PDB file of C-alpha atoms in Angstrom:
ATOM      1  CA  UNK A  32      18.046 -31.133 -64.500  1.00  0.00           C
ATOM      2  CA  UNK A  33      17.141 -27.334 -64.152  1.00  0.00           C
ATOM      3  CA  UNK A  34      13.433 -28.620 -63.537  1.00  0.00           C
ATOM      4  CA  UNK A  35      15.110 -31.354 -60.991  1.00  0.00           C
ATOM      5  CA  UNK A  36      16.845 -28.196 -58.977  1.00  0.00           C
ATOM      6  CA  UNK A  37      13.703 -25.647 -59.704  1.00  0.00           C
ATOM      7  CA  UNK A  38      10.879 -28.796 -57.796  1.00  0.00           C
ATOM      8  CA  UNK A  39      14.177 -29.521 -54.900  1.00  0.00           C
ATOM      9  CA  UNK A  40      14.244 -25.285 -54.206  1.00  0.00           C
ATOM     10  CA  UNK A  41       9.844 -24.667 -53.893  1.00  0.00           C
ATOM     11  CA  UNK A  42      10.079 -27.579 -51.994  1.00  0.00           C
ATOM     12  CA  UNK A  43      12.715 -25.672 -49.279  1.00  0.00           C
ATOM     13  CA  UNK A  44       9.918 -22.693 -49.776  1.00  0.00           C
ATOM     14  CA  UNK A  45       7.498 -23.981 -48.277  1.00  0.00           C
ATOM     15  CA  UNK A  46       8.734 -26.288 -46.006  1.00  0.00           C
ATOM     16  CA  UNK A  47      10.868 -22.629 -44.202  1.00  0.00           C
ATOM     17  CA  UNK A  48       7.279 -20.642 -44.619  1.00  0.00           C
ATOM     18  CA  UNK A  49       6.217 -23.816 -42.745  1.00  0.00           C
ATOM     19  CA  UNK A  50       7.946 -23.437 -39.942  1.00  0.00           C
ATOM     20  CA  UNK A  51       8.235 -20.571 -39.796  1.00  0.00           C
ATOM     21  CA  UNK A  52       4.819 -20.525 -39.564  1.00  0.00           C
ATOM     22  CA  UNK A  53       4.981 -22.895 -36.468  1.00  0.00           C
ATOM     23  CA  UNK A  54       7.012 -21.139 -35.283  1.00  0.00           C
ATOM     24  CA  UNK A  55       4.441 -18.168 -34.474  1.00  0.00           C
ATOM     25  CA  UNK A  56       2.077 -20.606 -33.489  1.00  0.00           C
ATOM     26  CA  UNK A  57       4.279 -22.095 -30.623  1.00  0.00           C
ATOM     27  CA  UNK A  58       5.451 -17.669 -30.182  1.00  0.00           C
ATOM     28  CA  UNK A  59       1.948 -16.944 -29.165  1.00  0.00           C
ATOM     29  CA  UNK A  60       1.321 -19.987 -27.786  1.00  0.00           C
ATOM     30  CA  UNK A  61       3.869 -19.248 -25.004  1.00  0.00           C
ATOM     31  CA  UNK A  62       3.043 -15.850 -24.450  1.00  0.00           C
ATOM     32  CA  UNK A  63      -1.089 -16.744 -23.857  1.00  0.00           C
ATOM     33  CA  UNK A  64       0.227 -19.553 -20.867  1.00  0.00           C
ATOM     34  CA  UNK A  65       0.823 -16.232 -18.825  1.00  0.00           C
ATOM     35  CA  UNK A  66      -2.126 -15.427 -16.438  1.00  0.00           C
ATOM     36  CA  UNK A  67      -4.708 -11.834 -16.454  1.00  0.00           C
ATOM     37  CA  UNK A  68      -2.482 -10.465 -13.864  1.00  0.00           C
ATOM     38  CA  UNK A  69       1.330 -10.666 -15.526  1.00  0.00           C
ATOM     39  CA  UNK A  70      -0.519  -8.620 -18.774  1.00  0.00           C
ATOM     40  CA  UNK A  71      -2.296  -6.229 -17.008  1.00  0.00           C
ATOM     41  CA  UNK A  72      -2.250  -3.385 -14.026  1.00  0.00           C
ATOM     42  CA  UNK A  73      -3.385  -4.098 -10.969  1.00  0.00           C
ATOM     43  CA  UNK A  74      -5.006  -1.643  -7.886  1.00  0.00           C
ATOM     44  CA  UNK A  75      -5.726  -2.940  -4.449  1.00  0.00           C
ATOM     45  CA  UNK A  76      -8.895  -2.810  -4.333  1.00  0.00           C
ATOM     46  CA  UNK A  77      -9.637  -3.995  -0.550  1.00  0.00           C
ATOM     47  CA  UNK A  78      -7.648  -4.817   2.264  1.00  0.00           C
ATOM     48  CA  UNK A  79      -8.685  -6.696   5.152  1.00  0.00           C
ATOM     49  CA  UNK A  80      -7.348  -6.877   8.060  1.00  0.00           C
ATOM     50  CA  UNK A  81      -8.598 -10.435   9.262  1.00  0.00           C
ATOM     51  CA  UNK A  82      -9.827 -10.211  12.083  1.00  0.00           C
ATOM     52  CA  UNK A  83     -13.832  -8.621  11.205  1.00  0.00           C
ATOM     53  CA  UNK A  84     -13.006  -6.008  14.161  1.00  0.00           C
ATOM     54  CA  UNK A  85     -10.134  -4.903  13.224  1.00  0.00           C
ATOM     55  CA  UNK A  86     -11.385  -3.369   9.782  1.00  0.00           C
ATOM     56  CA  UNK A  87     -11.924  -4.003   5.770  1.00  0.00           C
ATOM     57  CA  UNK A  88     -11.043  -0.742   3.553  1.00  0.00           C
ATOM     58  CA  UNK A  89     -12.944  -0.492   0.373  1.00  0.00           C
ATOM     59  CA  UNK A  90     -11.559   1.042  -2.207  1.00  0.00           C
ATOM     60  CA  UNK A  91     -12.800   2.827  -5.208  1.00  0.00           C
ATOM     61  CA  UNK A  92     -10.723   4.556  -8.074  1.00  0.00           C
ATOM     62  CA  UNK A  93     -10.996   7.854 -10.121  1.00  0.00           C
ATOM     63  CA  UNK A  94      -9.676   8.200 -13.707  1.00  0.00           C
ATOM     64  CA  UNK A  95      -6.228   9.038 -12.750  1.00  0.00           C
ATOM     65  CA  UNK A  96      -6.116   5.806 -10.560  1.00  0.00           C
ATOM     66  CA  UNK A  97      -6.129   8.391  -8.095  1.00  0.00           C
ATOM     67  CA  UNK A  98      -7.932   6.651  -4.752  1.00  0.00           C
ATOM     68  CA  UNK A  99     -11.557   8.534  -5.168  1.00  0.00           C
ATOM     69  CA  UNK A 100     -13.685   6.636  -2.324  1.00  0.00           C
ATOM     70  CA  UNK A 101     -13.326   5.064   0.924  1.00  0.00           C
ATOM     71  CA  UNK A 102     -15.388   2.976   2.310  1.00  0.00           C
ATOM     72  CA  UNK A 103     -13.935   1.111   5.780  1.00  0.00           C
ATOM     73  CA  UNK A 104     -16.009  -1.605   7.179  1.00  0.00           C
ATOM     74  CA  UNK A 105     -16.160  -2.507  10.769  1.00  0.00           C
ATOM     75  CA  UNK A 106     -17.869  -5.284  12.754  1.00  0.00           C
ATOM     76  CA  UNK A 107     -18.058  -4.900  16.180  1.00  0.00           C
ATOM     77  CA  UNK A 108     -20.637  -7.326  17.730  1.00  0.00           C
ATOM     78  CA  UNK A 109     -18.587  -9.579  19.438  1.00  0.00           C
ATOM     79  CA  UNK A 110     -17.536  -6.548  21.233  1.00  0.00           C
ATOM     80  CA  UNK A 111     -20.953  -5.075  22.356  1.00  0.00           C
ATOM     81  CA  UNK A 112     -21.247  -2.794  19.344  1.00  0.00           C
ATOM     82  CA  UNK A 113     -22.314  -2.513  16.335  1.00  0.00           C
ATOM     83  CA  UNK A 114     -21.875  -2.972  12.239  1.00  0.00           C
ATOM     84  CA  UNK A 115     -20.708  -0.264  10.575  1.00  0.00           C
ATOM     85  CA  UNK A 116     -19.359   0.740   7.454  1.00  0.00           C
ATOM     86  CA  UNK A 117     -17.654   4.522   7.069  1.00  0.00           C
ATOM     87  CA  UNK A 118     -17.751   6.253   3.412  1.00  0.00           C
ATOM     88  CA  UNK A 119     -14.647   8.938   2.733  1.00  0.00           C
ATOM     89  CA  UNK A 120     -14.812  10.417  -0.812  1.00  0.00           C
ATOM     90  CA  UNK A 121     -11.847  12.149  -1.616  1.00  0.00           C
ATOM     91  CA  UNK A 122     -11.248  14.862  -3.680  1.00  0.00           C
ATOM     92  CA  UNK A 123      -7.922  16.644  -5.556  1.00  0.00           C
ATOM     93  CA  UNK A 124      -7.100  19.412  -6.848  1.00  0.00           C
ATOM     94  CA  UNK A 125      -3.107  20.817  -7.162  1.00  0.00           C
ATOM     95  CA  UNK A 126      -3.590  22.469  -3.573  1.00  0.00           C
ATOM     96  CA  UNK A 127      -5.745  20.935  -1.892  1.00  0.00           C
ATOM     97  CA  UNK A 128      -6.852  16.583  -0.671  1.00  0.00           C
ATOM     98  CA  UNK A 129     -11.570  17.081   0.747  1.00  0.00           C
ATOM     99  CA  UNK A 130     -12.825  14.375   2.811  1.00  0.00           C
ATOM    100  CA  UNK A 131     -15.794  14.068   3.295  1.00  0.00           C
ATOM    101  CA  UNK A 132     -18.121  11.942   4.421  1.00  0.00           C
ATOM    102  CA  UNK A 133     -18.138  10.851   7.714  1.00  0.00           C
ATOM    103  CA  UNK A 134     -15.243  12.700   9.094  1.00  0.00           C
ATOM    104  CA  UNK A 135     -14.799  15.621   6.986  1.00  0.00           C
ATOM    105  CA  UNK A 136     -11.011  17.100   6.190  1.00  0.00           C
ATOM    106  CA  UNK A 137      -8.714  19.498   4.555  1.00  0.00           C
ATOM    107  CA  UNK A 138      -5.387  19.755   3.363  1.00  0.00           C
ATOM    108  CA  UNK A 139      -2.847  21.644   2.033  1.00  0.00           C
ATOM    109  CA  UNK A 140      -0.785  20.597  -0.503  1.00  0.00           C
ATOM    110  CA  UNK A 141       2.622  22.020  -0.897  1.00  0.00           C
ATOM    111  CA  UNK A 142       4.290  22.523  -4.537  1.00  0.00           C
ATOM    112  CA  UNK A 143       5.655  18.962  -3.973  1.00  0.00           C
ATOM    113  CA  UNK A 144       2.293  18.030  -3.904  1.00  0.00           C
ATOM    114  CA  UNK A 145       2.922  16.737  -0.510  1.00  0.00           C
ATOM    115  CA  UNK A 146       1.080  17.559   2.775  1.00  0.00           C
ATOM    116  CA  UNK A 147       1.548  20.775   4.409  1.00  0.00           C
ATOM    117  CA  UNK A 148      -1.184  21.104   6.737  1.00  0.00           C
ATOM    118  CA  UNK A 149      -4.789  19.622   7.600  1.00  0.00           C
ATOM    119  CA  UNK A 150      -7.441  20.807   9.063  1.00  0.00           C
ATOM    120  CA  UNK A 151     -10.043  17.590  10.563  1.00  0.00           C
ATOM    121  CA  UNK A 152     -13.242  17.369  12.179  1.00  0.00           C
ATOM    122  CA  UNK A 153     -11.928  14.770  14.708  1.00  0.00           C
ATOM    123  CA  UNK A 154      -8.277  16.211  15.860  1.00  0.00           C
ATOM    124  CA  UNK A 155      -8.009  19.447  14.891  1.00  0.00           C
ATOM    125  CA  UNK A 156      -5.102  20.716  12.390  1.00  0.00           C
ATOM    126  CA  UNK A 157      -1.692  19.688  12.425  1.00  0.00           C
ATOM    127  CA  UNK A 158       1.326  21.179  10.420  1.00  0.00           C
ATOM    128  CA  UNK A 159       4.169  18.646   8.126  1.00  0.00           C
ATOM    129  CA  UNK A 160       7.716  19.378   7.999  1.00  0.00           C
ATOM    130  CA  UNK A 161       9.991  16.830   6.110  1.00  0.00           C
ATOM    131  CA  UNK A 162      13.454  16.604   5.999  1.00  0.00           C
ATOM    132  CA  UNK A 163      16.513  17.477   2.995  1.00  0.00           C
ATOM    133  CA  UNK A 164      15.767  13.632   1.432  1.00  0.00           C
ATOM    134  CA  UNK A 165      11.878  14.080   1.422  1.00  0.00           C
ATOM    135  CA  UNK A 166      10.764  12.204   4.495  1.00  0.00           C
ATOM    136  CA  UNK A 167       7.289  13.590   6.801  1.00  0.00           C
ATOM    137  CA  UNK A 168       9.834  14.272  10.305  1.00  0.00           C
ATOM    138  CA  UNK A 169       7.824  15.737  12.328  1.00  0.00           C
ATOM    139  CA  UNK A 170       3.483  17.256  12.789  1.00  0.00           C
ATOM    140  CA  UNK A 171       3.548  20.115  15.007  1.00  0.00           C
ATOM    141  CA  UNK A 172      -0.188  19.896  16.723  1.00  0.00           C
ATOM    142  CA  UNK A 173      -1.701  22.636  19.062  1.00  0.00           C
ATOM    143  CA  UNK A 174      -1.496  21.453  22.274  1.00  0.00           C
ATOM    144  CA  UNK A 175       0.439  18.063  22.224  1.00  0.00           C
ATOM    145  CA  UNK A 176       3.677  17.414  22.431  1.00  0.00           C
ATOM    146  CA  UNK A 177       5.380  16.829  18.870  1.00  0.00           C
ATOM    147  CA  UNK A 178       4.835  14.257  16.221  1.00  0.00           C
ATOM    148  CA  UNK A 179       9.483  13.079  15.331  1.00  0.00           C
ATOM    149  CA  UNK A 180      10.269  10.414  13.333  1.00  0.00           C
ATOM    150  CA  UNK A 181      13.657   9.473  12.297  1.00  0.00           C
ATOM    151  CA  UNK A 182      15.491   7.919   9.028  1.00  0.00           C
ATOM    152  CA  UNK A 183      18.151   5.539   8.440  1.00  0.00           C
ATOM    153  CA  UNK A 184      19.144   4.010   5.061  1.00  0.00           C
ATOM    154  CA  UNK A 185      15.963   5.279   3.483  1.00  0.00           C
ATOM    155  CA  UNK A 186      13.844   3.909   6.229  1.00  0.00           C
ATOM    156  CA  UNK A 187      11.475   5.377   8.637  1.00  0.00           C
ATOM    157  CA  UNK A 188      13.614   4.582  12.364  1.00  0.00           C
ATOM    158  CA  UNK A 189      11.506   5.501  15.258  1.00  0.00           C
ATOM    159  CA  UNK A 190       9.164   7.563  15.779  1.00  0.00           C
ATOM    160  CA  UNK A 191       8.090   9.867  18.740  1.00  0.00           C
ATOM    161  CA  UNK A 192       5.791  11.405  20.511  1.00  0.00           C
ATOM    162  CA  UNK A 193       6.808  11.364  25.127  1.00  0.00           C
ATOM    163  CA  UNK A 194       6.359   9.677  26.284  1.00  0.00           C
ATOM    164  CA  UNK A 195       5.850   7.564  23.339  1.00  0.00           C
ATOM    165  CA  UNK A 196       8.399   5.882  21.585  1.00  0.00           C
ATOM    166  CA  UNK A 197       7.974   3.028  18.240  1.00  0.00           C
ATOM    167  CA  UNK A 198      10.651   1.662  16.627  1.00  0.00           C
ATOM    168  CA  UNK A 199      11.077  -0.050  13.463  1.00  0.00           C
ATOM    169  CA  UNK A 200      12.980  -2.923  11.830  1.00  0.00           C
ATOM    170  CA  UNK A 201      13.438  -3.474   8.070  1.00  0.00           C
ATOM    171  CA  UNK A 202      14.658  -6.059   5.333  1.00  0.00           C
ATOM    172  CA  UNK A 203      16.580  -4.959   3.616  1.00  0.00           C
ATOM    173  CA  UNK A 204      16.528  -7.653   0.457  1.00  0.00           C
ATOM    174  CA  UNK A 205      13.029  -6.869  -0.086  1.00  0.00           C
ATOM    175  CA  UNK A 206      10.723  -3.832  -1.540  1.00  0.00           C
ATOM    176  CA  UNK A 207       8.448  -2.244   0.860  1.00  0.00           C
ATOM    177  CA  UNK A 208       4.912  -3.814   0.200  1.00  0.00           C
ATOM    178  CA  UNK A 209       2.424  -0.990   0.270  1.00  0.00           C
ATOM    179  CA  UNK A 210      -1.036  -1.015   2.596  1.00  0.00           C
ATOM    180  CA  UNK A 211       1.916  -2.713   5.112  1.00  0.00           C
ATOM    181  CA  UNK A 212       2.794   0.341   7.554  1.00  0.00           C
ATOM    182  CA  UNK A 213       1.142   3.308   8.320  1.00  0.00           C
ATOM    183  CA  UNK A 214       3.795   5.424  10.148  1.00  0.00           C
ATOM    184  CA  UNK A 215       0.431   8.272  10.005  1.00  0.00           C
ATOM    185  CA  UNK A 216      -1.588   5.776  12.337  1.00  0.00           C
ATOM    186  CA  UNK A 217       1.683   5.705  14.568  1.00  0.00           C
ATOM    187  CA  UNK A 218       0.896   9.345  15.671  1.00  0.00           C
ATOM    188  CA  UNK A 219      -3.206   8.427  16.125  1.00  0.00           C
ATOM    189  CA  UNK A 220      -3.718  12.070  14.913  1.00  0.00           C
ATOM    190  CA  UNK A 221      -5.005  11.300  11.476  1.00  0.00           C
ATOM    191  CA  UNK A 222      -7.783   9.498  10.109  1.00  0.00           C
ATOM    192  CA  UNK A 223      -6.942   5.707   9.609  1.00  0.00           C
ATOM    193  CA  UNK A 224      -9.513   4.849   6.480  1.00  0.00           C
ATOM    194  CA  UNK A 225      -8.155   8.013   4.698  1.00  0.00           C
ATOM    195  CA  UNK A 226      -4.415   8.367   6.315  1.00  0.00           C
ATOM    196  CA  UNK A 227      -3.001   5.746   4.566  1.00  0.00           C
ATOM    197  CA  UNK A 228      -4.404   5.634   1.569  1.00  0.00           C
ATOM    198  CA  UNK A 229      -3.048   9.706   1.287  1.00  0.00           C
ATOM    199  CA  UNK A 230       1.486   8.316   2.887  1.00  0.00           C
ATOM    200  CA  UNK A 231      -0.078   5.046  -0.141  1.00  0.00           C
ATOM    201  CA  UNK A 232       0.334   8.063  -2.805  1.00  0.00           C
ATOM    202  CA  UNK A 233       3.090  10.056  -1.953  1.00  0.00           C
ATOM    203  CA  UNK A 234       0.927  12.402   0.591  1.00  0.00           C
ATOM    204  CA  UNK A 235       2.780  12.184   3.298  1.00  0.00           C
ATOM    205  CA  UNK A 236       6.367  12.794   1.808  1.00  0.00           C
ATOM    206  CA  UNK A 237       8.530   9.664   0.722  1.00  0.00           C
ATOM    207  CA  UNK A 238       7.643   6.059   1.837  1.00  0.00           C
ATOM    208  CA  UNK A 239      10.392   3.897   3.454  1.00  0.00           C
ATOM    209  CA  UNK A 240      12.281   1.585   1.171  1.00  0.00           C
ATOM    210  CA  UNK A 241      12.122  -1.697   2.515  1.00  0.00           C
ATOM    211  CA  UNK A 242       9.950  -4.441   3.525  1.00  0.00           C
ATOM    212  CA  UNK A 243       9.320  -3.999   8.045  1.00  0.00           C
ATOM    213  CA  UNK A 244      10.146  -7.157  10.060  1.00  0.00           C
ATOM    214  CA  UNK A 245       9.589  -5.834  13.283  1.00  0.00           C
ATOM    215  CA  UNK A 246       8.181  -2.792  15.172  1.00  0.00           C
ATOM    216  CA  UNK A 247       8.497  -2.489  19.195  1.00  0.00           C
ATOM    217  CA  UNK A 248       8.544   0.626  21.541  1.00  0.00           C
ATOM    218  CA  UNK A 249       6.052   1.532  24.113  1.00  0.00           C
ATOM    219  CA  UNK A 250       3.463   2.793  21.529  1.00  0.00           C
ATOM    220  CA  UNK A 251       2.759  -0.958  20.678  1.00  0.00           C
ATOM    221  CA  UNK A 252       2.114  -1.563  24.494  1.00  0.00           C
ATOM    222  CA  UNK A 253       5.775  -2.519  24.890  1.00  0.00           C
ATOM    223  CA  UNK A 254       5.393  -5.688  22.949  1.00  0.00           C
ATOM    224  CA  UNK A 255       6.992  -6.943  19.187  1.00  0.00           C
ATOM    225  CA  UNK A 256       5.497  -7.397  16.419  1.00  0.00           C
ATOM    226  CA  UNK A 257       6.934  -9.924  14.085  1.00  0.00           C
ATOM    227  CA  UNK A 258       5.958  -8.880   9.636  1.00  0.00           C
ATOM    228  CA  UNK A 259       5.616 -12.021   7.133  1.00  0.00           C
ATOM    229  CA  UNK A 260       5.008 -12.574   3.743  1.00  0.00           C
ATOM    230  CA  UNK A 261       2.810 -14.285   1.536  1.00  0.00           C
ATOM    231  CA  UNK A 262       3.596 -13.448  -2.769  1.00  0.00           C
ATOM    232  CA  UNK A 263       1.393 -14.958  -5.270  1.00  0.00           C
ATOM    233  CA  UNK A 264       4.566 -17.253  -7.561  1.00  0.00           C
ATOM    234  CA  UNK A 265       2.723 -16.901 -10.355  1.00  0.00           C
ATOM    235  CA  UNK A 266       1.623 -12.901 -10.271  1.00  0.00           C
ATOM    236  CA  UNK A 267       4.116 -11.601  -7.644  1.00  0.00           C
ATOM    237  CA  UNK A 268       1.895  -9.544  -6.122  1.00  0.00           C
ATOM    238  CA  UNK A 269       1.560  -9.467  -2.364  1.00  0.00           C
ATOM    239  CA  UNK A 270      -1.262 -11.855  -1.251  1.00  0.00           C
ATOM    240  CA  UNK A 271      -0.772 -11.598   2.787  1.00  0.00           C
ATOM    241  CA  UNK A 272       1.348  -9.959   5.295  1.00  0.00           C
ATOM    242  CA  UNK A 273       1.083 -11.722   9.324  1.00  0.00           C
ATOM    243  CA  UNK A 274       2.317  -9.248  12.035  1.00  0.00           C
ATOM    244  CA  UNK A 275       2.265 -11.682  14.671  1.00  0.00           C
ATOM    245  CA  UNK A 276       1.953  -9.495  18.360  1.00  0.00           C
ATOM    246  CA  UNK A 277       4.253 -11.030  20.981  1.00  0.00           C
ATOM    247  CA  UNK A 278       4.027  -9.102  24.752  1.00  0.00           C
ATOM    248  CA  UNK A 279       4.803 -10.872  28.132  1.00  0.00           C
ATOM    249  CA  UNK A 280       0.981 -12.294  28.882  1.00  0.00           C
ATOM    250  CA  UNK A 281      -0.439 -12.978  25.159  1.00  0.00           C
ATOM    251  CA  UNK A 282       0.160 -13.276  21.352  1.00  0.00           C
ATOM    252  CA  UNK A 283      -1.647 -13.000  18.318  1.00  0.00           C
ATOM    253  CA  UNK A 284      -1.765 -13.254  14.986  1.00  0.00           C
ATOM    254  CA  UNK A 285      -3.080 -10.318  12.102  1.00  0.00           C
ATOM    255  CA  UNK A 286      -3.254 -10.991   9.144  1.00  0.00           C
ATOM    256  CA  UNK A 287      -4.143  -8.725   6.140  1.00  0.00           C
ATOM    257  CA  UNK A 288      -5.089 -10.185   3.289  1.00  0.00           C
ATOM    258  CA  UNK A 289      -5.307  -8.322   0.171  1.00  0.00           C
ATOM    259  CA  UNK A 290      -7.254  -8.121  -3.033  1.00  0.00           C
ATOM    260  CA  UNK A 291      -7.036  -7.018  -6.927  1.00  0.00           C
ATOM    261  CA  UNK A 292      -8.486  -5.319 -10.306  1.00  0.00           C
ATOM    262  CA  UNK A 293      -6.651  -6.030 -13.410  1.00  0.00           C
ATOM    263  CA  UNK A 294      -7.701  -3.868 -16.420  1.00  0.00           C
TER     264      UNK A 294
END
């Protein structure tokens, strides 16, 4: 009888070990079913404006995941222009950001790492002022009227550079999408290719919290631009941003596409 009990106990131990092994294998199998992007950190490597004359940003990063090079590709052959590839190399210190390439620029940083002064080869010298919440409030340019930014609930509400203005509305239920909206470009004094890169990295202070839904105003020709978004259902990463540009006499659709590199 004792031997029978021992046999039963040993059998139950083996069954238990077998069940544990199967459970572990199933757990590993479930983990392996995740996509590569779900497991890994990804960086945006291209921002494609969808129309070849609008341009494509090609981004490279340094060891600290800061953008170290921007190539801005434009094809204007349909309009009698050229296929161009502008290149900008970006270097960083605690006090400055330097741009060297097809155009040059030197940005001076404050103690919080924000740009407070810039000297650019194509647009001169500018001073940047931030509000108490850390948002870019004003750009002062010699010989020009000030560029003024106002905010509401953590989002850019309006931009004014008399007589031009731009007003922005948001989807308050969703977070801001990188590279979908560049407030530095509104001023028209900061080169887009590296301006938007520095903005996305926080060098122009805090960014808006929420997803842009619509922009309007005289600064975009009096029309309205409606934004919509497509995300990858598996990874949650943004695939495309659609901008429906509506004017009195025309309607244009712009599409921004993103590609990623994952470690």
